Amino acid sequence: MAINKEVEAKALLSKEEYQKVVNYFSLTKDKKHKQTNYYFDTEDMLFQSNRIAFRVKKKKKDDTYEMTAKLRQKDGSSIELNQNISYKDFVILLALGIMPDCDVKEKLNLL
Protein backbone atom coordinates (compact mmCIF):
# COMPACT_ATOMS: atom_id res chain seq x y z
CA MET A 1 0.00 0.00 0.00
CA ALA A 2 1.26 3.46 -0.87
CA ILE A 3 0.50 6.48 1.32
CA ASN A 4 0.76 9.92 -0.25
CA LYS A 5 0.01 13.46 0.89
CA GLU A 6 -1.24 15.73 -1.86
CA VAL A 7 -2.66 19.14 -2.48
CA GLU A 8 -4.94 19.12 -5.47
CA ALA A 9 -6.40 21.90 -7.56
CA LYS A 10 -9.06 21.39 -10.19
CA ALA A 11 -10.18 23.81 -12.86
CA LEU A 12 -13.03 23.79 -15.32
CA LEU A 13 -11.68 24.57 -18.80
CA SER A 14 -13.48 25.75 -21.86
CA LYS A 15 -12.90 23.78 -25.05
CA GLU A 16 -10.47 26.47 -26.22
CA GLU A 17 -8.52 26.44 -22.95
CA TYR A 18 -8.33 22.65 -23.05
CA GLN A 19 -6.95 22.77 -26.59
CA LYS A 20 -4.29 25.28 -25.47
CA VAL A 21 -3.15 22.87 -22.75
CA VAL A 22 -3.07 19.97 -25.25
CA ASN A 23 -1.02 22.02 -27.69
CA TYR A 24 1.32 23.43 -25.02
CA PHE A 25 2.26 19.97 -23.75
CA SER A 26 2.21 18.40 -27.24
CA LEU A 27 -0.33 15.82 -26.15
CA THR A 28 -1.05 13.43 -28.97
CA LYS A 29 -3.50 10.54 -28.92
CA ASP A 30 -0.67 8.08 -28.22
CA LYS A 31 0.25 10.05 -25.06
CA LYS A 32 -3.30 10.05 -23.69
CA HIS A 33 -4.81 7.23 -21.66
CA LYS A 34 -8.30 6.33 -20.59
CA GLN A 35 -9.32 5.43 -17.09
CA THR A 36 -12.64 4.82 -15.39
CA ASN A 37 -13.28 5.74 -11.77
CA TYR A 38 -15.86 3.94 -9.62
CA TYR A 39 -16.84 5.76 -6.41
CA PHE A 40 -18.29 4.00 -3.38
CA ASP A 41 -19.95 4.92 -0.10
CA THR A 42 -22.09 3.21 2.50
CA GLU A 43 -25.88 3.56 2.48
CA ASP A 44 -25.64 6.06 5.34
CA MET A 45 -22.88 8.04 3.55
CA LEU A 46 -20.26 7.18 6.18
CA PHE A 47 -17.31 8.03 3.93
CA GLN A 48 -18.70 11.38 2.83
CA SER A 49 -19.62 12.40 6.37
CA ASN A 50 -16.02 11.64 7.43
CA ARG A 51 -14.45 13.55 4.51
CA ILE A 52 -13.31 10.35 2.77
CA ALA A 53 -13.49 9.68 -0.95
CA PHE A 54 -13.31 5.97 -1.78
CA ARG A 55 -12.83 4.79 -5.36
CA VAL A 56 -11.42 2.16 -7.64
CA LYS A 57 -9.63 3.36 -10.75
CA LYS A 58 -9.52 1.06 -13.78
CA LYS A 59 -6.71 1.91 -16.15
CA LYS A 60 -7.38 0.81 -19.73
CA LYS A 61 -3.68 0.89 -20.61
CA ASP A 62 -2.84 -2.22 -18.63
CA ASP A 63 -6.22 -3.32 -17.21
CA THR A 64 -5.16 -2.70 -13.62
CA TYR A 65 -7.41 -1.76 -10.70
CA GLU A 66 -6.24 0.66 -8.01
CA MET A 67 -8.27 1.14 -4.86
CA THR A 68 -7.90 4.58 -3.25
CA ALA A 69 -9.16 6.15 -0.06
CA LYS A 70 -8.60 9.92 0.11
CA LEU A 71 -8.82 11.33 3.61
CA ARG A 72 -9.32 15.09 3.44
CA GLN A 73 -7.42 17.05 6.05
CA LYS A 74 -8.49 20.32 7.67
CA ASP A 75 -5.64 22.19 5.92
CA GLY A 76 -7.08 21.30 2.50
CA SER A 77 -4.59 18.57 1.70
CA SER A 78 -5.44 14.87 1.43
CA ILE A 79 -3.82 11.71 2.66
CA GLU A 80 -4.19 9.15 -0.09
CA LEU A 81 -4.07 5.40 0.54
CA ASN A 82 -3.52 3.44 -2.69
CA GLN A 83 -3.46 -0.28 -3.28
CA ASN A 84 -3.74 -2.43 -6.39
CA ILE A 85 -6.48 -5.04 -6.26
CA SER A 86 -7.35 -7.97 -8.46
CA TYR A 87 -10.19 -8.02 -10.99
CA LYS A 88 -11.96 -10.58 -8.78
CA ASP A 89 -11.75 -8.26 -5.74
CA PHE A 90 -13.04 -5.36 -7.87
CA VAL A 91 -16.07 -7.37 -9.08
CA ILE A 92 -16.92 -8.44 -5.51
CA LEU A 93 -16.68 -4.83 -4.33
CA LEU A 94 -18.79 -3.58 -7.23
CA ALA A 95 -21.47 -6.30 -7.01
CA LEU A 96 -21.66 -6.95 -3.28
CA GLY A 97 -20.05 -3.91 -1.64
CA ILE A 98 -17.49 -6.11 0.12
CA MET A 99 -14.05 -4.51 0.41
CA PRO A 100 -11.12 -6.91 -0.01
CA ASP A 101 -8.99 -7.66 3.04
CA CYS A 102 -6.00 -5.37 2.55
CA ASP A 103 -4.01 -2.55 4.13
CA VAL A 104 -6.45 0.15 2.94
CA LYS A 105 -9.36 -1.64 4.63
CA GLU A 106 -7.31 -2.06 7.81
CA LYS A 107 -6.48 1.67 7.91
CA LEU A 108 -10.11 2.66 7.30
CA ASN A 109 -11.24 0.35 10.12
CA LEU A 110 -8.96 2.26 12.50
CA LEU A 111 -10.78 5.55 11.85
Coordinates of N, CA, C and O in Angstrom, one line a residue:
M1 N 0.9 -1.2 0.0 CA 0.0 0.0 0.0 C 0.9 1.2 0.0 O 1.9 1.3 0.7
A2 N 0.5 2.2 -0.8 CA 1.3 3.5 -0.9 C 0.4 4.5 -0.1 O -0.8 4.5 -0.2
I3 N 1.1 5.4 0.6 CA 0.5 6.5 1.3 C 1.1 7.8 0.8 O 2.3 7.9 0.8
N4 N 0.3 8.7 0.3 CA 0.8 9.9 -0.2 C 0.0 11.1 0.4 O -1.2 11.0 0.7
K5 N 0.7 12.2 0.5 CA 0.0 13.5 0.9 C 0.0 14.3 -0.3 O 1.0 14.5 -1.0
E6 N -1.2 14.9 -0.7 CA -1.2 15.7 -1.9 C -2.1 16.9 -1.6 O -3.0 16.9 -0.8
V7 N -1.8 18.0 -2.4 CA -2.7 19.1 -2.5 C -3.1 19.2 -3.9 O -2.3 19.2 -4.8
E8 N -4.4 19.3 -4.1 CA -4.9 19.1 -5.5 C -5.8 20.4 -5.8 O -6.5 20.9 -5.0
A9 N -5.6 20.8 -7.1 CA -6.4 21.9 -7.6 C -7.1 21.4 -8.8 O -6.4 20.8 -9.7
K10 N -8.3 21.8 -9.0 CA -9.1 21.4 -10.2 C -9.6 22.7 -10.8 O -9.9 23.6 -10.1
A11 N -9.7 22.6 -12.1 CA -10.2 23.8 -12.9 C -11.1 23.3 -14.0 O -10.8 22.3 -14.7
L12 N -12.1 24.1 -14.2 CA -13.0 23.8 -15.3 C -12.5 24.6 -16.5 O -12.4 25.8 -16.4
L13 N -12.2 23.9 -17.6 CA -11.7 24.6 -18.8 C -12.7 24.6 -19.9 O -13.5 23.7 -20.1
S14 N -12.7 25.7 -20.7 CA -13.5 25.7 -21.9 C -12.8 24.9 -22.9 O -11.6 24.4 -22.7
K15 N -13.5 24.6 -24.0 CA -12.9 23.8 -25.0 C -11.6 24.4 -25.6 O -10.6 23.8 -25.8
E16 N -11.6 25.7 -25.7 CA -10.5 26.5 -26.2 C -9.3 26.4 -25.2 O -8.1 26.2 -25.6
E17 N -9.6 26.5 -24.0 CA -8.5 26.4 -22.9 C -7.9 25.0 -22.9 O -6.7 24.8 -22.8
Y18 N -8.8 24.0 -23.0 CA -8.3 22.6 -23.1 C -7.4 22.4 -24.2 O -6.3 21.8 -24.1
Q19 N -7.8 22.9 -25.4 CA -7.0 22.8 -26.6 C -5.6 23.5 -26.4 O -4.6 23.0 -26.9
K20 N -5.6 24.6 -25.7 CA -4.3 25.3 -25.5 C -3.4 24.4 -24.6 O -2.2 24.3 -24.9
V21 N -3.9 23.8 -23.6 CA -3.1 22.9 -22.8 C -2.6 21.7 -23.6 O -1.4 21.3 -23.5
V22 N -3.5 21.1 -24.4 CA -3.1 20.0 -25.2 C -1.9 20.4 -26.2 O -0.9 19.7 -26.3
N23 N -2.1 21.5 -26.8 CA -1.0 22.0 -27.7 C 0.3 22.4 -26.9 O 1.4 22.0 -27.4
Y24 N 0.1 23.0 -25.8 CA 1.3 23.4 -25.0 C 2.2 22.2 -24.6 O 3.4 22.3 -24.7
F25 N 1.5 21.2 -24.2 CA 2.3 20.0 -23.7 C 2.4 18.9 -24.9 O 2.9 17.8 -24.6
S26 N 2.1 19.3 -26.1 CA 2.2 18.4 -27.2 C 1.6 17.0 -27.0 O 2.2 16.0 -27.2
L27 N 0.4 17.1 -26.5 CA -0.3 15.8 -26.1 C -1.0 15.2 -27.4 O -1.9 15.8 -27.9
T28 N -0.5 14.1 -27.8 CA -1.0 13.4 -29.0 C -1.8 12.3 -28.5 O -1.7 11.9 -27.3
K29 N -2.6 11.7 -29.3 CA -3.5 10.5 -28.9 C -2.7 9.4 -28.3 O -3.2 8.7 -27.4
D30 N -1.5 9.2 -28.8 CA -0.7 8.1 -28.2 C -0.2 8.4 -26.8 O 0.3 7.5 -26.1
K31 N -0.2 9.7 -26.4 CA 0.3 10.1 -25.1 C -0.9 10.1 -24.1 O -0.7 10.3 -22.9
K32 N -2.1 10.0 -24.6 CA -3.3 10.0 -23.7 C -3.6 8.6 -23.2 O -3.3 7.7 -23.9
H33 N -4.3 8.5 -22.1 CA -4.8 7.2 -21.7 C -6.2 7.4 -21.1 O -6.6 8.5 -20.6
K34 N -6.9 6.3 -21.1 CA -8.3 6.3 -20.6 C -8.3 5.6 -19.3 O -7.7 4.5 -19.1
Q35 N -9.1 6.1 -18.3 CA -9.3 5.4 -17.1 C -10.8 5.6 -16.7 O -11.4 6.6 -17.1
T36 N -11.3 4.7 -15.9 CA -12.6 4.8 -15.4 C -12.6 4.8 -13.9 O -11.9 3.9 -13.3
N37 N -13.2 5.7 -13.2 CA -13.3 5.7 -11.8 C -14.6 5.3 -11.3 O -15.7 5.7 -11.8
Y38 N -14.6 4.4 -10.3 CA -15.9 3.9 -9.6 C -15.8 4.4 -8.2 O -14.9 4.1 -7.4
Y39 N -16.8 5.2 -7.8 CA -16.8 5.8 -6.4 C -17.8 5.0 -5.6 O -18.9 4.6 -6.1
F40 N -17.5 4.8 -4.3 CA -18.3 4.0 -3.4 C -18.5 4.8 -2.1 O -17.7 5.6 -1.7
D41 N -19.7 4.4 -1.4 CA -19.9 4.9 -0.1 C -20.9 3.9 0.5 O -21.5 3.1 -0.2
T42 N -21.1 4.1 1.8 CA -22.1 3.2 2.5 C -23.5 3.8 2.3 O -23.6 5.0 1.9
E43 N -24.5 3.1 2.6 CA -25.9 3.6 2.5 C -26.1 4.8 3.3 O -26.9 5.7 2.9
D44 N -25.5 4.9 4.5 CA -25.6 6.1 5.3 C -24.6 7.1 5.1 O -24.4 8.0 5.9
M45 N -23.9 7.0 4.0 CA -22.9 8.0 3.6 C -21.8 8.2 4.6 O -21.3 9.3 4.9
L46 N -21.3 7.1 5.1 CA -20.3 7.2 6.2 C -19.0 7.8 5.7 O -18.3 8.6 6.4
F47 N -18.6 7.5 4.5 CA -17.3 8.0 3.9 C -17.5 9.5 3.8 O -16.6 10.3 4.2
Q48 N -18.5 10.0 3.1 CA -18.7 11.4 2.8 C -18.8 12.2 4.1 O -18.2 13.2 4.3
S49 N -19.5 11.7 5.1 CA -19.6 12.4 6.4 C -18.3 12.5 7.1 O -18.1 13.3 8.0
N50 N -17.3 11.6 6.8 CA -16.0 11.6 7.4 C -14.9 12.2 6.5 O -13.8 12.0 6.7
R51 N -15.4 12.9 5.5 CA -14.4 13.5 4.5 C -13.5 12.5 3.8 O -12.3 12.8 3.7
I52 N -14.1 11.4 3.5 CA -13.3 10.4 2.8 C -13.9 10.1 1.4 O -15.1 10.0 1.3
A53 N -13.1 10.1 0.4 CA -13.5 9.7 -1.0 C -12.9 8.3 -1.2 O -11.7 8.1 -1.0
F54 N -13.7 7.4 -1.6 CA -13.3 6.0 -1.8 C -13.6 5.6 -3.2 O -14.8 5.7 -3.6
R55 N -12.6 5.1 -4.0 CA -12.8 4.8 -5.4 C -11.9 3.6 -5.8 O -10.9 3.3 -5.1
V56 N -12.3 3.1 -6.9 CA -11.4 2.2 -7.6 C -11.2 2.7 -9.0 O -12.2 3.1 -9.7
K57 N -10.0 2.8 -9.4 CA -9.6 3.4 -10.7 C -9.2 2.2 -11.6 O -8.3 1.4 -11.3
K58 N -9.9 2.1 -12.8 CA -9.5 1.1 -13.8 C -8.8 1.8 -14.9 O -9.3 2.7 -15.5
K59 N -7.5 1.3 -15.1 CA -6.7 1.9 -16.2 C -6.8 1.0 -17.4 O -6.4 -0.2 -17.3
K60 N -7.2 1.6 -18.5 CA -7.4 0.8 -19.7 C -6.0 0.4 -20.3 O -5.9 -0.7 -20.9
K61 N -5.0 1.2 -20.0 CA -3.7 0.9 -20.6 C -3.2 -0.5 -20.3 O -2.7 -1.2 -21.1
D62 N -3.3 -0.9 -19.0 CA -2.8 -2.2 -18.6 C -3.9 -3.0 -17.8 O -3.5 -4.0 -17.2
D63 N -5.1 -2.6 -17.9 CA -6.2 -3.3 -17.2 C -5.9 -3.6 -15.7 O -6.2 -4.7 -15.2
T64 N -5.4 -2.6 -15.1 CA -5.2 -2.7 -13.6 C -6.2 -2.0 -12.8 O -6.9 -1.1 -13.4
Y65 N -6.4 -2.4 -11.6 CA -7.4 -1.8 -10.7 C -6.7 -1.2 -9.5 O -6.0 -2.0 -8.8
E66 N -6.9 0.0 -9.2 CA -6.2 0.7 -8.0 C -7.3 1.2 -7.1 O -8.1 2.0 -7.5
M67 N -7.3 0.7 -5.9 CA -8.3 1.1 -4.9 C -7.6 2.3 -4.1 O -6.5 2.2 -3.7
T68 N -8.4 3.4 -3.9 CA -7.9 4.6 -3.3 C -8.9 5.1 -2.2 O -10.1 5.2 -2.5
A69 N -8.4 5.4 -1.1 CA -9.2 6.1 -0.1 C -8.4 7.5 0.1 O -7.3 7.5 0.5
K70 N -9.2 8.6 -0.1 CA -8.6 9.9 0.1 C -9.2 10.5 1.4 O -10.4 10.6 1.5
L71 N -8.4 10.8 2.3 CA -8.8 11.3 3.6 C -8.5 12.8 3.6 O -7.3 13.2 3.7
R72 N -9.5 13.6 3.5 CA -9.3 15.1 3.4 C -9.0 15.6 4.8 O -9.6 15.3 5.8
Q73 N -7.9 16.4 4.8 CA -7.4 17.0 6.1 C -8.0 18.5 6.2 O -8.4 19.1 5.2
K74 N -7.9 19.0 7.4 CA -8.5 20.3 7.7 C -7.7 21.4 6.9 O -8.3 22.5 6.7
D75 N -6.4 21.2 6.6 CA -5.6 22.2 5.9 C -5.9 22.2 4.4 O -5.2 22.9 3.7
G76 N -6.8 21.3 3.9 CA -7.1 21.3 2.5 C -6.3 20.2 1.7 O -6.7 19.9 0.6
S77 N -5.3 19.7 2.3 CA -4.6 18.6 1.7 C -5.3 17.3 1.9 O -6.3 17.2 2.6
S78 N -4.8 16.2 1.3 CA -5.4 14.9 1.4 C -4.3 13.9 1.7 O -3.2 14.0 1.1
I79 N -4.7 12.9 2.5 CA -3.8 11.7 2.7 C -4.5 10.7 1.8 O -5.7 10.4 1.9
E80 N -3.7 10.1 0.9 CA -4.2 9.1 -0.1 C -3.6 7.8 0.2 O -2.4 7.6 0.2
L81 N -4.5 6.8 0.4 CA -4.1 5.4 0.5 C -4.4 4.7 -0.8 O -5.5 4.6 -1.2
N82 N -3.4 4.1 -1.4 CA -3.5 3.4 -2.7 C -3.1 2.0 -2.6 O -2.0 1.7 -2.0
Q83 N -3.8 1.1 -3.2 CA -3.5 -0.3 -3.3 C -4.1 -0.9 -4.5 O -5.2 -0.7 -4.8
N84 N -3.2 -1.7 -5.3 CA -3.7 -2.4 -6.4 C -4.6 -3.6 -5.9 O -4.2 -4.2 -4.9
I85 N -5.7 -3.9 -6.6 CA -6.5 -5.0 -6.3 C -6.7 -5.9 -7.5 O -6.5 -5.4 -8.6
S86 N -7.1 -7.1 -7.3 CA -7.4 -8.0 -8.5 C -8.7 -7.7 -9.1 O -9.6 -7.0 -8.5
Y87 N -8.9 -8.1 -10.3 CA -10.2 -8.0 -11.0 C -11.3 -8.7 -10.2 O -12.4 -8.1 -10.0
K88 N -11.0 -9.9 -9.6 CA -12.0 -10.6 -8.8 C -12.4 -9.7 -7.6 O -13.6 -9.6 -7.3
D89 N -11.4 -9.1 -6.9 CA -11.8 -8.3 -5.7 C -12.6 -7.1 -6.2 O -13.5 -6.6 -5.5
F90 N -12.3 -6.5 -7.3 CA -13.0 -5.4 -7.9 C -14.5 -5.8 -8.1 O -15.4 -5.1 -7.7
V91 N -14.7 -6.9 -8.8 CA -16.1 -7.4 -9.1 C -16.9 -7.6 -7.8 O -18.0 -7.2 -7.7
I92 N -16.2 -8.2 -6.8 CA -16.9 -8.4 -5.5 C -17.3 -7.1 -4.9 O -18.4 -7.0 -4.3
L93 N -16.4 -6.1 -4.9 CA -16.7 -4.8 -4.3 C -17.8 -4.2 -5.1 O -18.8 -3.6 -4.5
L94 N -17.8 -4.2 -6.4 CA -18.8 -3.6 -7.2 C -20.2 -4.2 -7.1 O -21.2 -3.6 -6.9
A95 N -20.2 -5.6 -7.1 CA -21.5 -6.3 -7.0 C -22.0 -6.4 -5.6 O -23.3 -6.3 -5.4
L96 N -21.2 -6.6 -4.6 CA -21.7 -6.9 -3.3 C -21.3 -5.9 -2.2 O -21.8 -5.9 -1.1
G97 N -20.4 -4.9 -2.6 CA -20.0 -3.9 -1.6 C -19.1 -4.4 -0.6 O -19.0 -3.8 0.5
I98 N -18.4 -5.5 -0.9 CA -17.5 -6.1 0.1 C -16.1 -5.7 -0.3 O -15.6 -6.1 -1.3
M99 N -15.4 -5.0 0.6 CA -14.1 -4.5 0.4 C -13.1 -5.7 0.6 O -13.2 -6.4 1.6
P100 N -12.1 -5.8 -0.2 CA -11.1 -6.9 0.0 C -10.3 -6.7 1.3 O -10.1 -5.5 1.7
D101 N -9.9 -7.8 1.9 CA -9.0 -7.7 3.0 C -7.6 -7.2 2.5 O -7.0 -7.8 1.8
C102 N -7.3 -6.0 3.0 CA -6.0 -5.4 2.6 C -5.6 -4.2 3.5 O -6.4 -3.9 4.4
D103 N -4.5 -3.6 3.3 CA -4.0 -2.5 4.1 C -4.9 -1.3 4.1 O -5.1 -0.7 5.2
V104 N -5.5 -1.0 3.0 CA -6.4 0.2 2.9 C -7.6 -0.1 3.9 O -8.0 0.8 4.6
K105 N -8.2 -1.3 3.8 CA -9.4 -1.6 4.6 C -9.0 -1.6 6.1 O -9.7 -1.0 6.9
E106 N -7.8 -2.1 6.4 CA -7.3 -2.1 7.8 C -7.2 -0.6 8.3 O -7.6 -0.3 9.4
K107 N -6.6 0.3 7.5 CA -6.5 1.7 7.9 C -7.8 2.3 8.1 O -8.0 3.1 9.0
L108 N -8.8 2.1 7.2 CA -10.1 2.7 7.3 C -10.8 2.1 8.5 O -11.6 2.9 9.2
N109 N -10.6 0.9 8.9 CA -11.2 0.3 10.1 C -10.7 1.0 11.4 O -11.4 1.0 12.4
L110 N -9.5 1.6 11.3 CA -9.0 2.3 12.5 C -9.5 3.6 12.7 O -9.4 4.2 13.8
L111 N -10.2 4.2 11.7 CA -10.8 5.6 11.9 C -12.0 5.6 12.7 O -12.8 4.7 12.8

